[in-house]
Amino acid sequence: MRTAARDTRGAAAIEFGIMVPLLSLMVVSVADIGLAVYRKMQVEEAAQAGAQYAIARGFDTSGISSAVTSATNSTAITASPGPVQFCGCPTSGGVSSVGCGTVCTGGAQAGTYATVSAQATYYTLINYQIVAATYTYNAQSTARLQ
């Protein structure tokens, strides 16, 4: 009996069998985080592509929406809510919406801007039980057209 208690043959195999599920979960979790970050980057890129379309070709709701949805290889990205055109004045905190024809501080006329939005939902690879199984990413890009 004493020799069986001191026998360590096969201990590595048992340790390996215990650690494999934990290591596998860690690998899948890291891959899942990477895919979620990639989806977020795709949404941001799609909003930028829509704004660039509006700058190059003018405000066209269907054209901008098409540019957003075709900006990446993901079919989950939508142009939601739809693109919006408005008049505004640049400020230190962004663009403030004003009536068209308004004179901004500094004497310049209010410009025409477009705000483009993109949205997509990411579904985790496995259900972790302690975090949400879905994440909705939104991005918005505003560009001056005139």
XYZ file of C-alpha atoms in Angstrom:
146
model
C 0.000 0.000 0.000
C 2.859 2.392 0.806
C 4.453 1.945 -2.585
C 1.143 2.737 -4.306
C 0.822 5.988 -2.314
C 4.303 7.122 -3.376
C 3.866 6.138 -7.018
C 3.666 9.329 -9.101
C 3.336 7.737 -12.513
C 0.360 9.238 -14.345
C 0.197 12.334 -12.120
C 1.012 14.582 -15.068
C -1.822 13.065 -17.082
C -4.283 13.717 -14.260
C -3.066 17.307 -13.839
C -3.342 17.817 -17.583
C -6.884 16.439 -17.564
C -7.841 18.889 -14.819
C -6.218 21.916 -16.487
C -7.397 21.385 -20.094
C -11.005 22.555 -19.508
C -9.781 25.657 -17.678
C -7.235 26.513 -20.356
C -9.796 25.875 -23.091
C -12.264 28.246 -21.435
C -9.554 30.889 -21.190
C -8.679 30.560 -24.892
C -12.331 30.771 -25.964
C -12.919 33.763 -23.668
C -9.954 35.678 -25.075
C -11.085 34.907 -28.626
C -14.603 36.059 -27.719
C -13.320 39.371 -26.365
C -11.252 39.859 -29.512
C -14.252 39.208 -31.764
C -16.389 41.631 -29.753
C -13.779 44.380 -30.065
C -13.500 43.652 -33.788
C -17.293 44.010 -34.186
C -17.148 47.359 -32.371
C -14.399 48.515 -34.738
C -16.488 47.422 -37.734
C -19.438 49.505 -36.507
C -17.226 52.569 -36.066
C -15.711 52.043 -39.516
C -19.169 51.743 -41.075
C -20.307 55.051 -39.554
C -17.147 56.731 -40.878
C -17.731 55.254 -44.354
C -21.247 56.700 -44.388
C -19.943 60.139 -43.422
C -17.261 59.950 -46.108
C -19.917 59.038 -48.671
C -21.954 62.099 -47.652
C -18.887 64.347 -47.974
C -17.991 63.003 -51.421
C -21.470 62.649 -52.963
C -23.774 64.866 -50.916
C -26.640 63.918 -48.654
C -28.511 60.917 -50.060
C -30.238 58.822 -47.422
C -30.279 55.561 -49.372
C -26.713 56.016 -50.675
C -25.373 56.737 -47.198
C -27.257 53.777 -45.715
C -25.864 51.561 -48.455
C -22.341 52.830 -47.763
C -22.776 51.982 -44.072
C -24.029 48.451 -44.663
C -21.429 47.638 -47.315
C -18.443 49.203 -45.519
C -17.374 45.915 -43.919
C -17.830 42.226 -44.572
C -20.317 41.959 -41.691
C -23.968 41.560 -42.624
C -25.045 42.442 -39.078
C -24.337 46.174 -39.453
C -27.295 48.450 -40.120
C -27.619 52.195 -40.647
C -29.868 52.666 -37.656
C -31.133 55.265 -36.995
C -31.057 56.656 -40.518
C -28.763 59.507 -41.580
C -29.805 63.030 -40.598
C -28.995 66.349 -42.254
C -29.024 69.543 -40.201
C -27.600 73.049 -40.001
C -25.144 73.793 -37.233
C -22.335 75.879 -35.862
C -19.008 74.437 -34.715
C -18.285 74.808 -31.011
C -15.530 73.620 -28.721
C -17.764 70.711 -27.668
C -18.831 69.639 -31.166
C -21.550 70.954 -33.449
C -24.581 72.766 -32.069
C -27.748 72.508 -34.119
C -29.115 75.881 -35.255
C -31.503 77.129 -37.882
C -30.220 77.304 -41.431
C -29.031 80.795 -42.350
C -28.037 81.574 -38.753
C -24.806 83.482 -38.240
C -22.490 81.594 -35.889
C -20.193 83.175 -33.329
C -17.212 84.469 -35.258
C -19.431 85.726 -38.110
C -19.564 82.587 -40.277
C -22.794 81.197 -41.694
C -24.154 77.985 -40.222
C -22.961 74.960 -42.175
C -24.815 71.906 -43.394
C -23.891 68.728 -41.520
C -24.804 65.066 -41.758
C -24.901 62.630 -38.867
C -24.517 58.979 -39.812
C -25.206 56.137 -37.394
C -24.295 52.464 -37.518
C -25.414 49.636 -35.265
C -24.707 45.932 -34.824
C -25.272 43.267 -32.199
C -22.570 40.858 -31.080
C -23.508 37.446 -29.694
C -20.935 35.778 -27.441
C -19.546 32.403 -28.497
C -20.716 30.710 -25.315
C -23.068 31.712 -22.514
C -20.831 32.660 -19.586
C -23.741 33.074 -17.141
C -22.024 36.014 -15.398
C -22.006 38.472 -18.316
C -24.563 39.345 -20.969
C -24.815 37.047 -23.991
C -25.434 39.924 -26.448
C -23.916 43.357 -26.875
C -25.274 46.100 -29.129
C -22.693 48.506 -30.476
C -23.594 51.953 -31.824
C -21.390 54.503 -33.532
C -22.108 57.957 -34.884
C -20.129 60.172 -37.202
C -20.885 63.801 -38.033
C -19.375 65.568 -41.024
C -19.742 69.009 -42.536
C -21.098 68.894 -46.065
C -21.033 72.603 -46.992
